[in-house]
Amino acid sequence: MFGEFKEVMTKEFEMTDIGLMAYYLGIEVNQREDGSFISQAGYAREILKKFRMDNSKSINTPVECGVKLSKHDEEEKVDPTFFKSLVGSLRYLTCTRPDILYAVGLVSRYMEDPTTTHLKIAKRILRYIKGTIDFGLFYSTSNHFKLEGYSDSDWGGDIDDRKSTTGFVFFMGDTAFTWMSKKQPIVTLSTCEAEFQSATDWIYNPIAYRKRTTTSDQIRKNNKDKMLTSLTYERGKEERKIDGGSSRLSHKKENPLSSKPITTNSSRTRAQIGSGYCSTEPVQRKAA
């Protein structure tokens, strides 16, 4: 496939074949027979040196579990330009490091008026990077390209505006190829609403991706893609919401999100995706 593409492009445009790519905009590419490994180890070292954290003590998590930050922190102010430069450098590192995406997104909310508290959290990310500097993504050569995705949401995690945070990741085979963590645009009134908002943001990605890959024989021959969300699990005809306090979105307070379950359910009905319950317990045990 690649040879045919290169032949067509060289006939259409004037270009030179310089061999396998090894470096692209700060991303290191190591191509082997069994797959390709991408990382930003060199860029990470530059960041650590730039912000004088290259001799710091490493730590095993990018952010402390349950940490809460606020824009109204009364701690001492820090230089906004310095803080923005630090956060901006970290954001580019998320191109190959989905493990720091949530933490970087968290400190990004406080770039206008940062304090020493916010800077401490940002430097903790640098300490985590120091201990995991060679981390990256390995894409193995395989005929199995089944699309699999996971989504989740907290509820009212931002103590300033009480908005929730959506997070999702998609795998093609065994490796993540796209991921996101961002605040939801509305304030939800229950965990169920927050999960539906997250699932709605998440559901459009596999649908759009499948449209772009309909010509791929490897993907067309696979079974239905597997999409896992913490929202529901199904057993036969039964469906149980993870928020046991509310049965269906029929209450008046939940009307703003009444279209969300319709969107997810209609996509499942059209067999575009399959959904299922994903327990967080195994993940928590691994993290411990």
Short mmCIF file of C-alpha atoms in Angstrom, two decimals:
data_model
loop_
_atom_site.label_atom_id
_atom_site.label_comp_id
_atom_site.label_asym_id
_atom_site.label_seq_id
_atom_site.Cartn_x
_atom_site.Cartn_y
_atom_site.Cartn_z
CA MET A 1 0.00 0.00 0.00
CA PHE A 2 2.74 2.45 0.95
CA GLY A 3 4.75 1.66 -2.19
CA GLU A 4 1.75 2.39 -4.40
CA PHE A 5 1.06 5.64 -2.56
CA LYS A 6 4.68 6.77 -2.94
CA GLU A 7 4.66 5.95 -6.64
CA VAL A 8 1.50 7.98 -7.23
CA MET A 9 2.82 10.96 -5.23
CA THR A 10 6.20 11.05 -6.99
CA LYS A 11 4.45 11.11 -10.36
CA GLU A 12 2.18 13.95 -9.28
CA PHE A 13 4.67 16.07 -7.29
CA GLU A 14 8.39 16.73 -7.33
CA MET A 15 9.84 15.04 -4.24
CA THR A 16 12.77 13.01 -2.94
CA ASP A 17 12.65 9.78 -0.96
CA ILE A 18 14.92 10.27 2.07
CA GLY A 19 14.15 6.91 3.67
CA LEU A 20 12.37 5.97 6.85
CA MET A 21 11.34 8.83 9.14
CA ALA A 22 13.36 9.00 12.35
CA TYR A 23 12.43 12.42 13.73
CA TYR A 24 9.47 14.75 13.25
CA LEU A 25 8.81 18.00 15.14
CA GLY A 26 10.32 16.78 18.38
CA ILE A 27 8.89 13.26 18.07
CA GLU A 28 11.42 10.45 17.80
CA VAL A 29 10.40 7.53 15.58
CA ASN A 30 12.10 4.16 15.87
CA GLN A 31 10.89 1.90 13.05
CA ARG A 32 11.56 -1.83 13.32
CA GLU A 33 10.29 -5.00 11.68
CA ASP A 34 7.89 -5.71 14.54
CA GLY A 35 6.50 -2.17 14.68
CA SER A 36 7.23 1.49 15.38
CA PHE A 37 7.98 3.22 18.68
CA ILE A 38 7.37 6.95 19.05
CA SER A 39 8.49 9.07 21.98
CA GLN A 40 9.66 12.56 22.96
CA ALA A 41 12.51 11.62 25.28
CA GLY A 42 14.86 14.26 23.87
CA TYR A 43 12.21 16.97 24.11
CA ALA A 44 11.40 15.89 27.68
CA ARG A 45 15.06 16.30 28.66
CA GLU A 46 15.06 19.79 27.16
CA ILE A 47 12.00 20.73 29.23
CA LEU A 48 13.55 19.43 32.44
CA LYS A 49 16.73 21.40 31.78
CA LYS A 50 14.86 24.56 30.75
CA PHE A 51 12.87 24.67 33.98
CA ARG A 52 15.79 23.48 36.13
CA MET A 53 14.17 20.20 37.11
CA ASP A 54 16.76 17.89 35.57
CA ASN A 55 18.24 17.14 39.01
CA SER A 56 14.91 16.82 40.79
CA LYS A 57 13.72 13.68 42.54
CA SER A 58 11.39 11.59 40.38
CA ILE A 59 7.88 10.61 41.46
CA ASN A 60 5.57 7.80 40.31
CA THR A 61 2.34 9.73 39.54
CA PRO A 62 1.78 12.94 37.53
CA VAL A 63 -0.83 14.30 39.96
CA GLU A 64 -1.87 13.38 43.46
CA CYS A 65 -5.15 11.47 43.65
CA GLY A 66 -8.10 13.69 44.62
CA VAL A 67 -6.23 16.99 44.36
CA LYS A 68 -8.49 20.07 44.08
CA LEU A 69 -7.31 23.42 42.72
CA SER A 70 -9.02 26.81 42.61
CA LYS A 71 -8.66 30.11 40.78
CA HIS A 72 -9.23 31.86 44.10
CA ASP A 73 -6.16 30.41 45.77
CA GLU A 74 -4.78 32.89 48.29
CA GLU A 75 -1.19 31.70 47.97
CA GLU A 76 1.61 33.87 46.58
CA LYS A 77 1.34 34.74 42.89
CA VAL A 78 3.93 33.52 40.37
CA ASP A 79 5.04 34.92 37.01
CA PRO A 80 2.23 34.13 34.51
CA THR A 81 4.65 34.15 31.56
CA PHE A 82 6.88 31.54 33.19
CA PHE A 83 3.88 29.41 34.13
CA LYS A 84 2.40 29.61 30.61
CA SER A 85 5.74 28.59 29.10
CA LEU A 86 5.90 25.58 31.42
CA VAL A 87 2.34 24.46 30.74
CA GLY A 88 2.72 25.02 26.99
CA SER A 89 5.83 22.82 26.94
CA LEU A 90 3.98 20.11 28.85
CA ARG A 91 1.03 20.28 26.49
CA TYR A 92 3.21 19.48 23.48
CA LEU A 93 4.61 16.50 25.35
CA THR A 94 1.10 14.99 25.48
CA CYS A 95 1.46 14.18 21.77
CA THR A 96 3.02 10.87 22.83
CA ARG A 97 2.23 10.87 26.55
CA PRO A 98 -1.49 10.33 27.24
CA ASP A 99 -0.57 9.45 30.83
CA ILE A 100 0.01 13.14 31.66
CA LEU A 101 -2.93 14.57 29.71
CA TYR A 102 -5.32 14.98 32.64
CA ALA A 103 -2.68 16.54 34.88
CA VAL A 104 -1.60 18.99 32.17
CA GLY A 105 -5.21 19.88 31.43
CA LEU A 106 -5.76 20.55 35.12
CA VAL A 107 -2.94 23.09 35.49
CA SER A 108 -3.89 24.67 32.13
CA ARG A 109 -7.01 26.09 33.80
CA TYR A 110 -4.94 28.47 35.92
CA MET A 111 -2.58 30.13 33.45
CA GLU A 112 -4.05 33.63 33.78
CA ASP A 113 -3.37 34.11 37.49
CA PRO A 114 -1.22 31.23 38.76
CA THR A 115 -0.05 30.82 42.34
CA THR A 116 2.67 28.79 44.03
CA THR A 117 0.11 26.01 44.54
CA HIS A 118 -0.50 25.72 40.80
CA LEU A 119 3.24 25.87 40.08
CA LYS A 120 3.88 23.08 42.58
CA ILE A 121 1.41 20.82 40.75
CA ALA A 122 3.01 21.66 37.38
CA LYS A 123 6.48 20.87 38.73
CA ARG A 124 5.18 17.57 40.07
CA ILE A 125 4.40 16.63 36.45
CA LEU A 126 8.02 17.39 35.57
CA ARG A 127 9.19 15.14 38.39
CA TYR A 128 6.98 12.36 37.04
CA ILE A 129 8.41 12.88 33.55
CA LYS A 130 11.94 12.61 34.92
CA GLY A 131 11.20 9.09 36.17
CA THR A 132 9.41 8.04 32.97
CA ILE A 133 11.44 9.94 30.40
CA ASP A 134 11.69 7.01 27.98
CA PHE A 135 7.95 6.30 27.94
CA GLY A 136 6.25 6.35 24.54
CA LEU A 137 3.87 4.44 22.29
CA PHE A 138 4.67 1.24 20.43
CA TYR A 139 2.56 0.38 17.38
CA SER A 140 3.14 -3.26 16.49
CA THR A 141 2.78 -4.69 13.00
CA SER A 142 -0.40 -6.74 13.07
CA ASN A 143 -3.37 -7.73 10.96
CA HIS A 144 -5.65 -7.09 13.93
CA PHE A 145 -6.88 -3.51 13.91
CA LYS A 146 -10.01 -3.67 16.03
CA LEU A 147 -11.10 -0.26 17.30
CA GLU A 148 -11.66 -0.13 21.06
CA GLY A 149 -12.48 2.89 23.19
CA TYR A 150 -12.95 3.79 26.84
CA SER A 151 -14.63 6.84 28.37
CA ASP A 152 -15.24 8.15 31.87
CA SER A 153 -16.19 11.29 33.76
CA ASP A 154 -15.98 12.70 37.24
CA TRP A 155 -18.82 14.81 38.64
CA GLY A 156 -18.41 18.48 39.49
CA GLY A 157 -14.66 18.12 39.90
CA ASP A 158 -13.88 21.80 39.29
CA ILE A 159 -14.63 23.56 42.58
CA ASP A 160 -14.84 27.00 40.90
CA ASP A 161 -17.62 26.33 38.37
CA ARG A 162 -18.64 22.77 39.36
CA LYS A 163 -18.18 21.46 35.84
CA SER A 164 -17.18 17.85 35.29
CA THR A 165 -14.22 16.51 33.32
CA THR A 166 -14.57 14.11 30.40
CA GLY A 167 -11.84 11.69 29.45
CA PHE A 168 -11.58 9.08 26.72
CA VAL A 169 -9.01 7.01 24.88
CA PHE A 170 -9.20 4.91 21.71
CA PHE A 171 -7.03 1.94 20.84
CA MET A 172 -6.29 0.50 17.43
CA GLY A 173 -5.07 -2.96 18.32
CA ASP A 174 -3.05 -2.76 21.54
CA THR A 175 -1.92 0.87 21.44
CA ALA A 176 -3.69 4.17 22.03
CA PHE A 177 -3.89 6.43 18.99
CA THR A 178 -6.17 9.24 20.18
CA TRP A 179 -7.09 10.57 23.61
CA MET A 180 -8.76 13.55 25.25
CA SER A 181 -9.35 15.12 28.65
CA LYS A 182 -11.39 18.32 28.93
CA LYS A 183 -13.98 20.10 31.03
CA GLN A 184 -17.59 19.61 30.01
CA PRO A 185 -19.37 22.69 28.61
CA ILE A 186 -22.31 22.49 31.02
CA VAL A 187 -22.92 21.95 34.74
CA THR A 188 -24.50 18.53 35.27
CA LEU A 189 -26.83 17.76 38.17
CA SER A 190 -25.94 14.11 38.73
CA THR A 191 -23.23 11.55 38.00
CA CYS A 192 -25.57 10.02 35.43
CA GLU A 193 -25.81 13.30 33.50
CA ALA A 194 -22.04 13.74 33.60
CA GLU A 195 -21.53 10.22 32.25
CA PHE A 196 -24.02 10.78 29.42
CA GLN A 197 -22.27 14.02 28.46
CA SER A 198 -18.95 12.16 28.43
CA ALA A 199 -20.39 9.31 26.35
CA THR A 200 -21.81 11.79 23.83
CA ASP A 201 -18.43 13.50 23.36
CA TRP A 202 -16.84 10.07 23.02
CA ILE A 203 -19.35 8.44 20.67
CA TYR A 204 -18.79 10.76 17.70
CA ASN A 205 -15.11 9.81 17.43
CA PRO A 206 -15.52 6.12 16.48
CA ILE A 207 -18.38 6.99 14.12
CA ALA A 208 -16.25 9.60 12.32
CA TYR A 209 -13.21 7.33 12.33
CA ARG A 210 -15.12 4.42 10.81
CA LYS A 211 -16.30 6.69 8.00
CA ARG A 212 -12.68 7.52 7.20
CA THR A 213 -11.61 3.87 7.24
CA THR A 214 -14.38 2.20 5.26
CA THR A 215 -11.93 1.38 2.47
CA SER A 216 -9.61 -0.56 4.77
CA ASP A 217 -10.02 -4.31 4.24
CA GLN A 218 -8.38 -5.08 7.58
CA ILE A 219 -10.93 -3.03 9.52
CA ARG A 220 -13.95 -4.12 7.47
CA LYS A 221 -13.22 -7.80 8.13
CA ASN A 222 -13.18 -7.36 11.91
CA ASN A 223 -16.17 -7.84 14.16
CA LYS A 224 -18.11 -4.92 15.59
CA ASP A 225 -15.78 -2.46 17.28
CA LYS A 226 -15.86 -2.54 21.05
CA MET A 227 -16.59 0.66 22.92
CA LEU A 228 -16.49 0.59 26.71
CA THR A 229 -17.92 3.28 28.94
CA SER A 230 -18.46 3.42 32.67
CA LEU A 231 -22.03 4.55 31.96
CA THR A 232 -23.91 1.27 31.59
CA TYR A 233 -23.59 -2.45 31.42
CA GLU A 234 -25.96 -4.79 29.62
CA ARG A 235 -27.06 -8.31 30.46
CA GLY A 236 -29.64 -9.68 28.03
CA LYS A 237 -32.40 -7.08 27.80
CA GLU A 238 -31.56 -5.49 31.13
CA GLU A 239 -29.74 -2.19 31.37
CA ARG A 240 -28.54 -0.74 34.63
CA LYS A 241 -27.33 2.81 35.15
CA ILE A 242 -24.19 3.28 37.19
CA ASP A 243 -26.00 6.02 39.11
CA GLY A 244 -28.47 3.88 41.04
CA GLY A 245 -30.26 6.95 42.38
CA SER A 246 -31.92 7.76 39.05
CA SER A 247 -33.55 5.28 36.70
CA ARG A 248 -34.07 7.13 33.42
CA LEU A 249 -33.59 10.71 32.35
CA SER A 250 -37.23 11.60 32.76
CA HIS A 251 -37.04 14.12 35.60
CA LYS A 252 -37.46 17.81 34.87
CA LYS A 253 -34.01 18.65 36.15
CA GLU A 254 -32.51 16.26 33.60
CA ASN A 255 -34.31 17.63 30.54
CA PRO A 256 -31.26 19.55 29.20
CA LEU A 257 -29.57 16.20 28.63
CA SER A 258 -32.61 14.27 27.43
CA SER A 259 -31.13 13.92 23.94
CA LYS A 260 -27.89 12.33 25.18
CA PRO A 261 -29.21 8.80 25.81
CA ILE A 262 -31.12 9.00 22.53
CA THR A 263 -27.86 9.72 20.71
CA THR A 264 -25.99 6.87 22.33
CA ASN A 265 -28.83 4.37 22.08
CA SER A 266 -29.59 5.17 18.43
CA SER A 267 -25.94 4.68 17.51
CA ARG A 268 -25.98 1.31 19.21
CA THR A 269 -29.25 0.40 17.48
CA ARG A 270 -27.71 1.14 14.08
CA ALA A 271 -24.88 -1.25 15.08
CA GLN A 272 -22.27 1.45 14.59
CA ILE A 273 -20.80 0.71 18.00
CA GLY A 274 -21.15 -1.79 20.81
CA SER A 275 -21.06 -0.63 24.43
CA GLY A 276 -20.53 -2.33 27.74
CA TYR A 277 -19.73 -1.74 31.38
CA CYS A 278 -16.07 -1.31 32.30
CA SER A 279 -15.22 -1.79 35.97
CA THR A 280 -12.66 0.60 37.43
CA GLU A 281 -11.57 -1.86 40.14
CA PRO A 282 -8.86 -3.62 38.06
CA VAL A 283 -7.44 -0.22 37.08
CA GLN A 284 -7.39 0.93 40.70
CA ARG A 285 -5.62 -2.25 41.78
CA LYS A 286 -2.96 -1.73 39.09
CA ALA A 287 -2.48 1.89 40.17
CA ALA A 288 -2.05 0.81 43.77
#
